[in-house]
Short mmCIF file of C-alpha atoms and ligand atoms in Angstrom, two decimals:
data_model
loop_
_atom_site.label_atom_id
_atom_site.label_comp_id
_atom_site.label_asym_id
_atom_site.label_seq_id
_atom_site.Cartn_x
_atom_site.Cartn_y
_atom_site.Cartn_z
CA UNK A 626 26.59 -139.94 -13.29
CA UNK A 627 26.91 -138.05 -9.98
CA UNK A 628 26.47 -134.06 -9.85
CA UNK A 629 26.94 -131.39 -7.07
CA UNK A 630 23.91 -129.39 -6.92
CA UNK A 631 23.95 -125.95 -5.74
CA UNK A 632 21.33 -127.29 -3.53
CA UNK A 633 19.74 -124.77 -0.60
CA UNK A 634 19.69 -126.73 2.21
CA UNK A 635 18.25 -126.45 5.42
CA UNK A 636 19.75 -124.31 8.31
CA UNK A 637 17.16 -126.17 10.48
CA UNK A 638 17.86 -129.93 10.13
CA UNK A 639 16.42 -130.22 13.97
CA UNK A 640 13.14 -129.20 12.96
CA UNK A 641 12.98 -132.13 10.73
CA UNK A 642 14.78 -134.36 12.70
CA UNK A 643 12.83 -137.96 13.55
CA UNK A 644 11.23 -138.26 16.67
CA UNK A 645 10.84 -141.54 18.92
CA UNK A 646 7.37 -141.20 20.71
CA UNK A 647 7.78 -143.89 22.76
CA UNK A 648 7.83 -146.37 19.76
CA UNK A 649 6.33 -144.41 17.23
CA UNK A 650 8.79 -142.96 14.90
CA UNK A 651 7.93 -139.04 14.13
CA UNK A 652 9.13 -138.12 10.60
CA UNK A 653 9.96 -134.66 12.31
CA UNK A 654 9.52 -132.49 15.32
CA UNK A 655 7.01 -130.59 13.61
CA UNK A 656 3.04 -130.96 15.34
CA UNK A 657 -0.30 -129.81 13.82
CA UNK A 658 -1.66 -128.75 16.82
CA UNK A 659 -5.89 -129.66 17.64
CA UNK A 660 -7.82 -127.16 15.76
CA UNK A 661 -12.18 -126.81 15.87
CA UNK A 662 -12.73 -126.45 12.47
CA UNK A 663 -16.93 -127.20 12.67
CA UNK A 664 -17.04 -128.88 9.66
CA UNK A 665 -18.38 -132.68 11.00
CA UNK A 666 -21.60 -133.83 9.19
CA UNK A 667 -24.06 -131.86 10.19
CA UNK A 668 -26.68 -134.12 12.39
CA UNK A 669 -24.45 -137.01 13.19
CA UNK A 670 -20.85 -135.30 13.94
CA UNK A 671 -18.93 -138.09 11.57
CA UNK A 672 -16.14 -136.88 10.24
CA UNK A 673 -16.41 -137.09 6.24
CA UNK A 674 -14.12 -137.12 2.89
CA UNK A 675 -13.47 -132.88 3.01
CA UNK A 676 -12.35 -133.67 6.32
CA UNK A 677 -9.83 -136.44 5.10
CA UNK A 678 -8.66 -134.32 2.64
CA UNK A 679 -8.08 -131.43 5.14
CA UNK A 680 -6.10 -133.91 7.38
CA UNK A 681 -4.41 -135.96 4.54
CA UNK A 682 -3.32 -132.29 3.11
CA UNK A 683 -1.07 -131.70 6.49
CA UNK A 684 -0.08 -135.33 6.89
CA UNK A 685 3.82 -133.80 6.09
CA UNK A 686 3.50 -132.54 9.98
CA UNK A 687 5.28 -135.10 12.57
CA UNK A 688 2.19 -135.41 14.45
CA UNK A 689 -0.99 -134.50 13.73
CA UNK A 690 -3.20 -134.06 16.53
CA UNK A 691 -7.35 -134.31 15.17
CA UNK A 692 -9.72 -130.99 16.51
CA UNK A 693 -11.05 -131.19 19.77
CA UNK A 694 -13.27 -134.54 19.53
CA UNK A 695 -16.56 -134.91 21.82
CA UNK A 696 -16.42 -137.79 24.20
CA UNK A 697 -19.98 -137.84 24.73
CA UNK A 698 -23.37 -135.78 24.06
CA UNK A 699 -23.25 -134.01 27.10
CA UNK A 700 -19.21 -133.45 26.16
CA UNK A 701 -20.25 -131.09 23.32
CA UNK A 702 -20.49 -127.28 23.52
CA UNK A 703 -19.71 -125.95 19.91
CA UNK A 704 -22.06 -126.41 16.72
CA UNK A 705 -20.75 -129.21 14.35
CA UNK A 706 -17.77 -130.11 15.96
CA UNK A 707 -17.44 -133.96 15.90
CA UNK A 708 -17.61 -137.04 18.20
CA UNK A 709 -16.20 -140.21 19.01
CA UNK A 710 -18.81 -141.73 20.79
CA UNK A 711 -21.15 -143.93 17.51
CA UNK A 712 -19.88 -146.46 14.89
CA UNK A 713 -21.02 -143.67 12.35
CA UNK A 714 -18.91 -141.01 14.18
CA UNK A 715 -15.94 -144.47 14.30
CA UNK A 716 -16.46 -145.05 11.04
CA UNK A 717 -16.31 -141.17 9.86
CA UNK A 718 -12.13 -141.23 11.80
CA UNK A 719 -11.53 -144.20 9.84
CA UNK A 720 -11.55 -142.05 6.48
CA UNK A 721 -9.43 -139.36 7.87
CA UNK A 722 -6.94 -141.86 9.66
CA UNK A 723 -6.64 -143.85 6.38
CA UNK A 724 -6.04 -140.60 4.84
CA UNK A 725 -3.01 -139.39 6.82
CA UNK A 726 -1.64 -142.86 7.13
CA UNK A 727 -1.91 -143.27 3.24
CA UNK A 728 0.63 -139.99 3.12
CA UNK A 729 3.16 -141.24 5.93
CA UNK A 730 1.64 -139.31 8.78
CA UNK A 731 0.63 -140.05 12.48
CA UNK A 732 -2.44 -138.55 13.99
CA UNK A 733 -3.77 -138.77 17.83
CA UNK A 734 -7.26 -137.67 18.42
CA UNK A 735 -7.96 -134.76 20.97
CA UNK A 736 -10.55 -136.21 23.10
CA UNK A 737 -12.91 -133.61 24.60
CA UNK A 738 -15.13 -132.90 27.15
CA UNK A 739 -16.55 -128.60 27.19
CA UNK A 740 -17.82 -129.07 31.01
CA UNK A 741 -19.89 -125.27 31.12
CA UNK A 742 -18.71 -124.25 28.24
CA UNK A 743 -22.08 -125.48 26.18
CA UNK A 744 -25.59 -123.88 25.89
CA UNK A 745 -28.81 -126.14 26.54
CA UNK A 746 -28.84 -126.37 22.48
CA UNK A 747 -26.46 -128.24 22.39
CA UNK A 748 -27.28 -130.85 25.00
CA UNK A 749 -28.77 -133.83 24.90
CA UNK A 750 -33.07 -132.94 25.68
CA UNK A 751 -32.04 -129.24 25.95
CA UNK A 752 -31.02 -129.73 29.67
CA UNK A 753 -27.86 -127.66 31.44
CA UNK A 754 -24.19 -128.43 30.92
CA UNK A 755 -22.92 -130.04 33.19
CA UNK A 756 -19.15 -128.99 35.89
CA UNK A 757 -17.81 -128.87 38.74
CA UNK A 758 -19.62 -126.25 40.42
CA UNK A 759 -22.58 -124.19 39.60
CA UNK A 760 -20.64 -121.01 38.27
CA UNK A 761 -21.56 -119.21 35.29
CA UNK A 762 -18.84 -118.47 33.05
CA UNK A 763 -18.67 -114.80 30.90
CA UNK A 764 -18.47 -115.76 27.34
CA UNK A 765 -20.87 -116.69 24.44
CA UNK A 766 -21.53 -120.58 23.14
CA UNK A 767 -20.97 -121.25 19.60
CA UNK A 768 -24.69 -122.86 18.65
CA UNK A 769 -26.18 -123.83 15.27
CA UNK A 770 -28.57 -120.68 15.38
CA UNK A 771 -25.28 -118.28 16.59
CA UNK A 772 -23.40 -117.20 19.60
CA UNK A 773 -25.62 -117.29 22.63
CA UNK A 774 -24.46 -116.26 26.34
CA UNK A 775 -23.38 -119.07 28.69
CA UNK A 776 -25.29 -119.90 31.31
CA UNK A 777 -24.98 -121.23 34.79
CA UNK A 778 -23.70 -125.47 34.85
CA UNK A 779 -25.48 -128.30 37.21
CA UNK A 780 -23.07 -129.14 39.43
CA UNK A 781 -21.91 -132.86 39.04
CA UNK A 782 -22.94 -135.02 41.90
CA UNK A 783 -19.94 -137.14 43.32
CA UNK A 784 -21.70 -140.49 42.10
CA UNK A 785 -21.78 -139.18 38.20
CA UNK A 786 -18.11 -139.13 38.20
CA UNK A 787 -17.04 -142.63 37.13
CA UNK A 788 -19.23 -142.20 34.38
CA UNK A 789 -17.80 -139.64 33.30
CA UNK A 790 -14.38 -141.19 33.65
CA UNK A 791 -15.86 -144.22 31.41
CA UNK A 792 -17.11 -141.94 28.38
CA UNK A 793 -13.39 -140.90 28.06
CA UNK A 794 -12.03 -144.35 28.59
CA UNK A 795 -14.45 -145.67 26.16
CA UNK A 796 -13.89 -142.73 23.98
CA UNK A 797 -9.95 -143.94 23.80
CA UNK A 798 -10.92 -147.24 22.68
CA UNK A 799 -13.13 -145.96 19.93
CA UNK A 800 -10.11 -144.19 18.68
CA UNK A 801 -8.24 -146.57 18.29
CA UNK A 802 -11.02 -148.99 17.05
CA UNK A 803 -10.92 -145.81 14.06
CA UNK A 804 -7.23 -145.95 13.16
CA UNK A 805 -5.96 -143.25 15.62
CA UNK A 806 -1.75 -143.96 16.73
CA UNK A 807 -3.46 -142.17 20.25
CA UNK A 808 -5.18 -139.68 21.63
CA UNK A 809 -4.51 -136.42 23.59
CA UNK A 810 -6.49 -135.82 26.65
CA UNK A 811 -7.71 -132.31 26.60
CA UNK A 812 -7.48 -130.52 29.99
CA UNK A 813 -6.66 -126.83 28.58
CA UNK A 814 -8.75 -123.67 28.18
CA UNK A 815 -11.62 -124.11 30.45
CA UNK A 816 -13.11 -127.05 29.32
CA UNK A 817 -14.10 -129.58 31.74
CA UNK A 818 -10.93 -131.23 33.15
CA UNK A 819 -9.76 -127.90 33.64
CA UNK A 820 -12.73 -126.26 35.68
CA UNK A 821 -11.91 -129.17 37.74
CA UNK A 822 -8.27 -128.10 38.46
CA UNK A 823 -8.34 -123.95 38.35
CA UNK A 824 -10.27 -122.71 41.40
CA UNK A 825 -11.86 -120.01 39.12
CA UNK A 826 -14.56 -123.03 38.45
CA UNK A 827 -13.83 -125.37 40.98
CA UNK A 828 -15.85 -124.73 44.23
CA UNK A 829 -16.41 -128.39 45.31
CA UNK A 830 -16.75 -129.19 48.88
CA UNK A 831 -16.23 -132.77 48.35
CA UNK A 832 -12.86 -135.16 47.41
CA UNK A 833 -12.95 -133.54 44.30
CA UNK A 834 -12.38 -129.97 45.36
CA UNK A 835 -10.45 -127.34 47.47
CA UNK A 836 -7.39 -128.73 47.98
CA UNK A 837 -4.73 -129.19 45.19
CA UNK A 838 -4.95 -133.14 45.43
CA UNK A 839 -8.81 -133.10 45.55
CA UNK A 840 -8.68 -130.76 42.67
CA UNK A 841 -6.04 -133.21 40.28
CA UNK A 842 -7.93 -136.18 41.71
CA UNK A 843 -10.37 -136.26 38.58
CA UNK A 844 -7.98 -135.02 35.62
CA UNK A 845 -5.54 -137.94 36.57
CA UNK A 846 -8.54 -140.42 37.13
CA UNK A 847 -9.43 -139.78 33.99
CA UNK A 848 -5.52 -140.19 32.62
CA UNK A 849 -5.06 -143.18 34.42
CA UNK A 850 -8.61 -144.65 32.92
CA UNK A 851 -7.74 -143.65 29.17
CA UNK A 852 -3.18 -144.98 29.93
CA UNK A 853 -5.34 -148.10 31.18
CA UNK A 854 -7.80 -148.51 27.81
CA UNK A 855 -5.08 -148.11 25.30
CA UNK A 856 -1.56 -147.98 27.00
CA UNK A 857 0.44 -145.03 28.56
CA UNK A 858 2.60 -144.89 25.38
CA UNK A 859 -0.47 -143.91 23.47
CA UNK A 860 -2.01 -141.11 25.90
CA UNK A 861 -0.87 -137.28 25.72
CA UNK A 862 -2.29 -134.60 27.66
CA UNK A 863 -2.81 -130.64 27.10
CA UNK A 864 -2.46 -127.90 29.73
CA UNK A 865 -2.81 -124.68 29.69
CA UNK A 866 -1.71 -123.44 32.95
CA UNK A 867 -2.58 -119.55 32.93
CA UNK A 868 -4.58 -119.34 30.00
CA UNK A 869 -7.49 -116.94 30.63
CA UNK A 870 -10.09 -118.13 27.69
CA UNK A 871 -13.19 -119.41 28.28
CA UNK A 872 -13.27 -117.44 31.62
CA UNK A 873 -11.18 -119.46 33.55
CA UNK A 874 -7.78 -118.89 36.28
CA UNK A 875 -6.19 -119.65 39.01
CA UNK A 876 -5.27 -118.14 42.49
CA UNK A 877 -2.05 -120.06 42.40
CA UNK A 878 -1.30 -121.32 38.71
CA UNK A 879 1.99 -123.13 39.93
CA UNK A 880 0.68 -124.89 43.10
CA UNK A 881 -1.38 -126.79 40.81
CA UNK A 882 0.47 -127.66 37.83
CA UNK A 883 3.85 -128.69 39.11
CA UNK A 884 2.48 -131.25 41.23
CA UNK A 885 0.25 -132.10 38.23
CA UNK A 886 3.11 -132.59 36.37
CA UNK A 887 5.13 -134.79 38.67
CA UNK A 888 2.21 -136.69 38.84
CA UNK A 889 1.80 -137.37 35.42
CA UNK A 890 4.99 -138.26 35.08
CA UNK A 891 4.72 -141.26 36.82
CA UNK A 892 2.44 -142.57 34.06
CA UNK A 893 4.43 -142.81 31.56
CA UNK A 894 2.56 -140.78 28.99
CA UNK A 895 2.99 -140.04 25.42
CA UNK A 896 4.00 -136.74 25.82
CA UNK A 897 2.99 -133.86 27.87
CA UNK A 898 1.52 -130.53 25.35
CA UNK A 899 1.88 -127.22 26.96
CA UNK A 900 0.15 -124.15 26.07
CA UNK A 901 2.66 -121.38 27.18
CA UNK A 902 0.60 -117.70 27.69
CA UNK A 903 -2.59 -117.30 27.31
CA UNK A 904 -4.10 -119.76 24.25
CA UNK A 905 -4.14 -117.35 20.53
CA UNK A 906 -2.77 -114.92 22.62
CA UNK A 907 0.49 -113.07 24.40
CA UNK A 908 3.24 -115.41 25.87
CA UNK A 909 5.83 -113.08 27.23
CA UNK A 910 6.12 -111.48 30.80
CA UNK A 911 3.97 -113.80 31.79
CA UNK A 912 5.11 -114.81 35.35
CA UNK A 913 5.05 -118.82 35.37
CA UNK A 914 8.27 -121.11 35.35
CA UNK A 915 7.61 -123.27 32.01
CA UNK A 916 11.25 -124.34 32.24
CA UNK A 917 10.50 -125.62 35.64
CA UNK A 918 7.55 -127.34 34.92
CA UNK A 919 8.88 -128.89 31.78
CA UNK A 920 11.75 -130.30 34.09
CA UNK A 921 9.38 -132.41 36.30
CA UNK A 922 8.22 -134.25 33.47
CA UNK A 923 10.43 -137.40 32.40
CA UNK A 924 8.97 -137.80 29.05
CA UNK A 925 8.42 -135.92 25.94
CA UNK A 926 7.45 -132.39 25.83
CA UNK A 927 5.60 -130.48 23.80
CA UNK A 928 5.08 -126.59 23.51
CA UNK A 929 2.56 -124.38 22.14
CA UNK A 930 1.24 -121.12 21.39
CA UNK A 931 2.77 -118.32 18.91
CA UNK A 932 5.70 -120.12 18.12
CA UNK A 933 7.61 -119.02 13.95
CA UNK A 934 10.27 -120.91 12.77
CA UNK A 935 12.90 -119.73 14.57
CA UNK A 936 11.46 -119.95 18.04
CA UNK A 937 10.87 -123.20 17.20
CA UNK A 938 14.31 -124.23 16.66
CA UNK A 939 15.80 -122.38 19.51
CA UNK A 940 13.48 -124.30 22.17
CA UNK A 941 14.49 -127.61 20.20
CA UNK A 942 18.20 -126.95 20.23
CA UNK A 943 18.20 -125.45 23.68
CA UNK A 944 16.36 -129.15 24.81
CA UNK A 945 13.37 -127.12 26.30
CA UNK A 946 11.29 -129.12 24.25
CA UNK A 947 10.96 -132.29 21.82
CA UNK A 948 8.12 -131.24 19.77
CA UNK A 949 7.07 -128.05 19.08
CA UNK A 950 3.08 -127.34 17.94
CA UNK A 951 1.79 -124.79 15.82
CA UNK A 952 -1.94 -124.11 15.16
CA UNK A 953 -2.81 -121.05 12.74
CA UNK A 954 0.62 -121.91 10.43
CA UNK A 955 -1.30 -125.40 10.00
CA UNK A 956 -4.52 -123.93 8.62
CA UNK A 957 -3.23 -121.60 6.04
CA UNK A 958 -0.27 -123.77 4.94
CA UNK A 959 -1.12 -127.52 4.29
CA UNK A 960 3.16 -127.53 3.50
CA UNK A 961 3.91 -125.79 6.33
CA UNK A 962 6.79 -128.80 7.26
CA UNK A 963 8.48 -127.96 3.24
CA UNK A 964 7.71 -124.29 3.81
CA UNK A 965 10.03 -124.66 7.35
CA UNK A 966 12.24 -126.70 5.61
CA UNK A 967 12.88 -123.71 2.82
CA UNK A 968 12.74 -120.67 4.99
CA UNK A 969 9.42 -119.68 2.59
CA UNK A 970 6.84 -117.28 3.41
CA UNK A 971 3.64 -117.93 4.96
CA UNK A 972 0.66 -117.93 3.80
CA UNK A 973 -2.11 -115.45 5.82
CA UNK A 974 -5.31 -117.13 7.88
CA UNK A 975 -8.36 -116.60 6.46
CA UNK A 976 -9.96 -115.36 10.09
CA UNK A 977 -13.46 -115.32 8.51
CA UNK A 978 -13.68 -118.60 7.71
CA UNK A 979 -12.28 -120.55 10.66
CA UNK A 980 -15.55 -122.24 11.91
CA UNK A 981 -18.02 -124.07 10.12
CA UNK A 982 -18.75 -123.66 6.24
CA UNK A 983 -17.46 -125.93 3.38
CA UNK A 984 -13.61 -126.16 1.21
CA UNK A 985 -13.24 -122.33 1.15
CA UNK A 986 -10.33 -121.58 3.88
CA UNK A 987 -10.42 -124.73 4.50
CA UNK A 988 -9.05 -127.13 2.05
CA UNK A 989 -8.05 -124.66 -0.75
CA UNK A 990 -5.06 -122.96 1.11
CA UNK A 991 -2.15 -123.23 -1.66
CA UNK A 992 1.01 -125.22 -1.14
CA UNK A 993 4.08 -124.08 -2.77
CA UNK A 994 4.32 -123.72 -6.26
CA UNK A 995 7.23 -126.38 -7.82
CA UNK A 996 10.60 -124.71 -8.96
CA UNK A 997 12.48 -125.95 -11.78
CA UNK A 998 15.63 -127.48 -11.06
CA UNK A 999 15.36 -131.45 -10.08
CA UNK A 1000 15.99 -130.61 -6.48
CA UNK A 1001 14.06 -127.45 -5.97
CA UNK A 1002 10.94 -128.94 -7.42
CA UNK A 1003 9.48 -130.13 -3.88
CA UNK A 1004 6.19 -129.00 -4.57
CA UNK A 1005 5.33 -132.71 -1.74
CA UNK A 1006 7.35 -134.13 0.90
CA UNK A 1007 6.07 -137.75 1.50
CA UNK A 1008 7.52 -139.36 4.17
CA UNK A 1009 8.48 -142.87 2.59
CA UNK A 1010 10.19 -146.07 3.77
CA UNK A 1011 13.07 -147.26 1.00
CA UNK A 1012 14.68 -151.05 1.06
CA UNK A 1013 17.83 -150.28 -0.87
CA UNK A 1014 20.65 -152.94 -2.22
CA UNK A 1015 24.32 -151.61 -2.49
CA UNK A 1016 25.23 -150.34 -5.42
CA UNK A 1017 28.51 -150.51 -7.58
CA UNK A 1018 30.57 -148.37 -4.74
CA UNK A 1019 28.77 -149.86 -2.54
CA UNK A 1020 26.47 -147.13 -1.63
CA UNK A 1021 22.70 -147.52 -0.72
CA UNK A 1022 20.39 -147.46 -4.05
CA UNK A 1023 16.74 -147.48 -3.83
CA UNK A 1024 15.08 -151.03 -4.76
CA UNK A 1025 11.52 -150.16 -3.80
CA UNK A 1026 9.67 -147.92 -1.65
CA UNK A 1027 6.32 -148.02 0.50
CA UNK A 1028 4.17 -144.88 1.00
CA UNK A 1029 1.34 -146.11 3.52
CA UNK A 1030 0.19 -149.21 1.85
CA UNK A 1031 1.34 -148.79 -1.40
CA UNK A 1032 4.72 -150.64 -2.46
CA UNK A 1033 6.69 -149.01 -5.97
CA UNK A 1034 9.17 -151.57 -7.28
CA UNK A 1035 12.19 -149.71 -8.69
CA UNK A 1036 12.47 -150.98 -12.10
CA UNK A 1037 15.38 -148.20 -13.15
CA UNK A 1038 17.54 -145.81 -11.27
CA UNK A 1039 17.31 -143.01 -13.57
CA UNK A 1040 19.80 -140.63 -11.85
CA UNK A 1041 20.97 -139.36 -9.10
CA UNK A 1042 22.58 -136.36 -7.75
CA UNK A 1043 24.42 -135.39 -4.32
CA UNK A 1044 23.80 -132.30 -2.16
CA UNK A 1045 26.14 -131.66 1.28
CA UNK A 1046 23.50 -132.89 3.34
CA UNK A 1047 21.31 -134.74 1.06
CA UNK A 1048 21.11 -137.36 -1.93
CA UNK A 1049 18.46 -137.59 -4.23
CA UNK A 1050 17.41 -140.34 -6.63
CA UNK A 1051 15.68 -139.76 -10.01
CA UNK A 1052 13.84 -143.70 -9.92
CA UNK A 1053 11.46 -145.02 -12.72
CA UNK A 1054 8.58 -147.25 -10.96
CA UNK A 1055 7.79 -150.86 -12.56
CA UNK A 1056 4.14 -148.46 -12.59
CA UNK A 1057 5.91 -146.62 -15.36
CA UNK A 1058 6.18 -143.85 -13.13
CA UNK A 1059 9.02 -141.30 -12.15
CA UNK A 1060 9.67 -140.38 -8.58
CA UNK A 1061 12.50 -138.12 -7.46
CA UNK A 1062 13.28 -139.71 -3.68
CA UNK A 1063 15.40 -137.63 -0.99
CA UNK A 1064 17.59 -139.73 1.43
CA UNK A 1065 18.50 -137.30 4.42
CA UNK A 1066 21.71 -139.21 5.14
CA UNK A 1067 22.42 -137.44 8.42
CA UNK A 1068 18.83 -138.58 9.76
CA UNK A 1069 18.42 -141.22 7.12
CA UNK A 1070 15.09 -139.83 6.69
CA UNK A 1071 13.90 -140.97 2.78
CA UNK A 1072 10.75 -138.78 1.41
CA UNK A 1073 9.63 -138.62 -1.90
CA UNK A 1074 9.41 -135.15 -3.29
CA UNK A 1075 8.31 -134.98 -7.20
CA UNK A 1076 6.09 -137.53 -8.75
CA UNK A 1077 5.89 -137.55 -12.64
CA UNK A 1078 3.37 -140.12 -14.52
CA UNK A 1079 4.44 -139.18 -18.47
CA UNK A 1080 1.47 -140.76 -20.34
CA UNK A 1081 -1.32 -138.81 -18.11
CA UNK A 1082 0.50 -136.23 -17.58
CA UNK A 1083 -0.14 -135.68 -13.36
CA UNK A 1084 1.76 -135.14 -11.15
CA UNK A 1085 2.13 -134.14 -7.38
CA UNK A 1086 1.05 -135.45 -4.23
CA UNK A 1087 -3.12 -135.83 -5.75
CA UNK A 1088 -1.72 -137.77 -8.77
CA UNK A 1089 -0.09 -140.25 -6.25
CA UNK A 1090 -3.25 -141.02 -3.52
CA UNK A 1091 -5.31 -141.23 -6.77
C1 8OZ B 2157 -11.40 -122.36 19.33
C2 8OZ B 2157 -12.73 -122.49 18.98
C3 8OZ B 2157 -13.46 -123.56 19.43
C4 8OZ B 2157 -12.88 -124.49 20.26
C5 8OZ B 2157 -9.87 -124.99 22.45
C6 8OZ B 2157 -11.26 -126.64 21.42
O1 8OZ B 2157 -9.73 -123.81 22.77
C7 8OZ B 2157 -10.91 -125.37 21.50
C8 8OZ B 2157 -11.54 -124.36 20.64
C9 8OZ B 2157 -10.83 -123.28 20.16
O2 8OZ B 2157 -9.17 -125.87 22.94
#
């Protein structure tokens, strides 16, 4: 029996429309954008299970791109932050990867290299970051004993380079090797790929500074490396092209990142990821031409920085951008993609606890509470692929379903109900289960959205992983 439910549907469906990364399918247009969190085993930097469940608890978003990850030792500059450069460290991905795959999601791994922004506690035998030039940055290092000042870098000899270039190709590989669908190069706020482009760090003398070319000549030797390692398809990259954190500018912000740009774009990349303003901070008359820079790239684009809802879908629908990322949403809201999808309130960031420390603000931010009402109760939103058979009118009825691994035969179709936009199916699994599935018939996006297993009573997006 078919019903019209007074269903309230989305006034956003481009927010949650799929996405084609160059051959990997997007369930929506909705990024998790890299976030240090501290919270890697303390000693080794492997990720472990809290961390899983932090990243499996967002795996709704489109995309999730993994906190900043440390290439190497000398790559490090913040206290527990974690690495990609042992099997432990491999091994450690491999739980959060399995994780987010297990719930439908997609995850590339920010790969990260801090240049000066590191104290000698940090480093490998207590020695001096390492950059481009000797100049001391204004700030404080995040170190296991507190925030100490910077202090002045070693300036990279010419010949240490290609090594450097190597830890991130090798870096790539390992990524993969854990379960990663790519990784995101990170050349934004002042770390070291960006002290070699801005001027305000780069006083080289050599082939790798002074001139715009000499100054891009190591950022895209390191984006050709990684596009070689694992494929173009696979690599994005972040900018940040007048952020001021870490203590870094420019003379000329747009004399080096439009040709940046048009030379990236040659590389066929991923996707390009855009910090617009200054990173956490204001974005508005700010004088640089992110519409012109956008329009140099031929390839996905990705913005950043302060963006709600509505922004959001006004840069989609006006084809500024094809993804939009948001950072501080994703830490207080593990549902931010159903929250967006119901026009709900968010919840606040718990600014105390954003670095190091254990679950608290971390994995205990609530998700929605369920509603009554068969179609209001999407208290999860599980991306899911459905084989169907057609039924008595010929429509498309659910036969079984596959979240990550897991395959649910369809042993009954319960009920089912139609909304404008929207059909849902009340399904009993040959597990004895019942699942409520939503086909999105414009996109024909299926999720499942309420899980119900009578006998134990559970039920939810935990009961299901379990
Ligand atoms: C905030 C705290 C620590 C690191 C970045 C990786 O700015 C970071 C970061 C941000 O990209």
């Amino acid at each position: 029996m078919i019903q019209h439910l007074p269903v309230q549907l989305s006034d956003s469906p481009i927010l949650f429309a799929p996405f084609d990364l160059r051959g990997l399918r997007l369930a929506n247009r909705v990024v998790m954008a890299p976030l240090t969190r501290s919270r890697a085993t303390h000693g080794t930097g492997a990720p472990n299970a809290l961390n899983a469940t932090y990243y499996a608890q967002r795996a709704a978003a489109g995309l999730i791109i993994s906190e900043a990850t440390n290439i190497s030792p000398t790559g490090k500059g913040y206290a527990w932050t974690p690495g990609i450069f042992t099997a432990e460290q491999i091994a450690g991905w491999r739980l959060v990867t399995d994780a987010v795959h297990g719930r439908g999601g997609k995850i590339f791994m920010q790969l990260w290299h801090v240049g000066r922004i590191s104290h000698p506690s940090l480093q490998p035998g207590g020695k001096l970051p390492v950059a481009p030039s000797a100049v001391r940055p204004v700030g404080r290092a995040f170190t296991e004993t507190g925030y100490q000042d910077l202090v002045t870098p070693r300036a990279l000899g010419i010949e240490e380079l290609p090594g450097i270039a190597e830890d991130y190709r090798r870096a790539a590989r390992n990524a993969i090797t854990a379960g990663c669908d790519g990784v995101e190069i990170h050349a934004a706020n002042g770390y070291l790929l960006d002290q070699f482009l801005r001027d305000g760090a780069n006083r080289r003398t050599d082939a790798y500074g002074g001139s715009v070319p000499n100054r891009l000549r190591f950022p895209l030797e390191v984006a050709a490396a990684v596009a070689d390692e694992i494929g173009p398809a696979r690599v994005g990259i972040r900018l940040s092209p007048i952020s001021t954190v870490n203590d870094l500018g420019d003379s000329n912000p747009e004399a080096v990142f439009f040709p940046l740009v048009r030379e990236l774009s040659r590389f066929g990349l991923a996707y390009v990821h855009v910090i617009e303003g200054i990173t956490q901070g204001p974005r508005d008359n700010i004088p640089f031409d992110f519409a012109g820079l956008r329009r140099l790239f031929d390839g996905p684009w990705m913005a950043n920085n302060g963006y709600t809802r509505e922004m959001a879908i006004r840069a989609l629908a006006g084809g500024y951008a094809d993804l939009i990322a948001f950072g501080r949403p994703f830490i207080a809201n593990p549902d931010l993609v159903e929250r967006f999808r119901r026009n709900a309130a968010l919840n606040d960031v718990d600014s105390e606890r954003l670095f190091g420390g254990g679950a608290e603000g971390y994995t205990d931010y609530p998700a929605l509470a369920a509603r009554s009402g068969a179609a209001e109760t999407a208290d999860i939103s599980i991306p899911v692929r459905v084989e169907c058979y057609a039924g008595h009118r010929g429509e498309e009825t659910p036969r079984r379903f596959y979240f990550g691994e897991r395959e649910i035969m369809v042993s009954e179709v319960a009920d089912q109900w139609l909304a404008p936009d929207h059909r849902y199916f009340k399904v009993k699994g040959a597990d004895g289960a019942i699942y409520i599935l939503r086909h999105d018939v414009n996109a024909d996006l299926w999720e499942l959205i309420m899980f119900e297993r009578g006998a134990q009573g559970t039920r939810g997006a935990e009961a299901i992983t379990r």
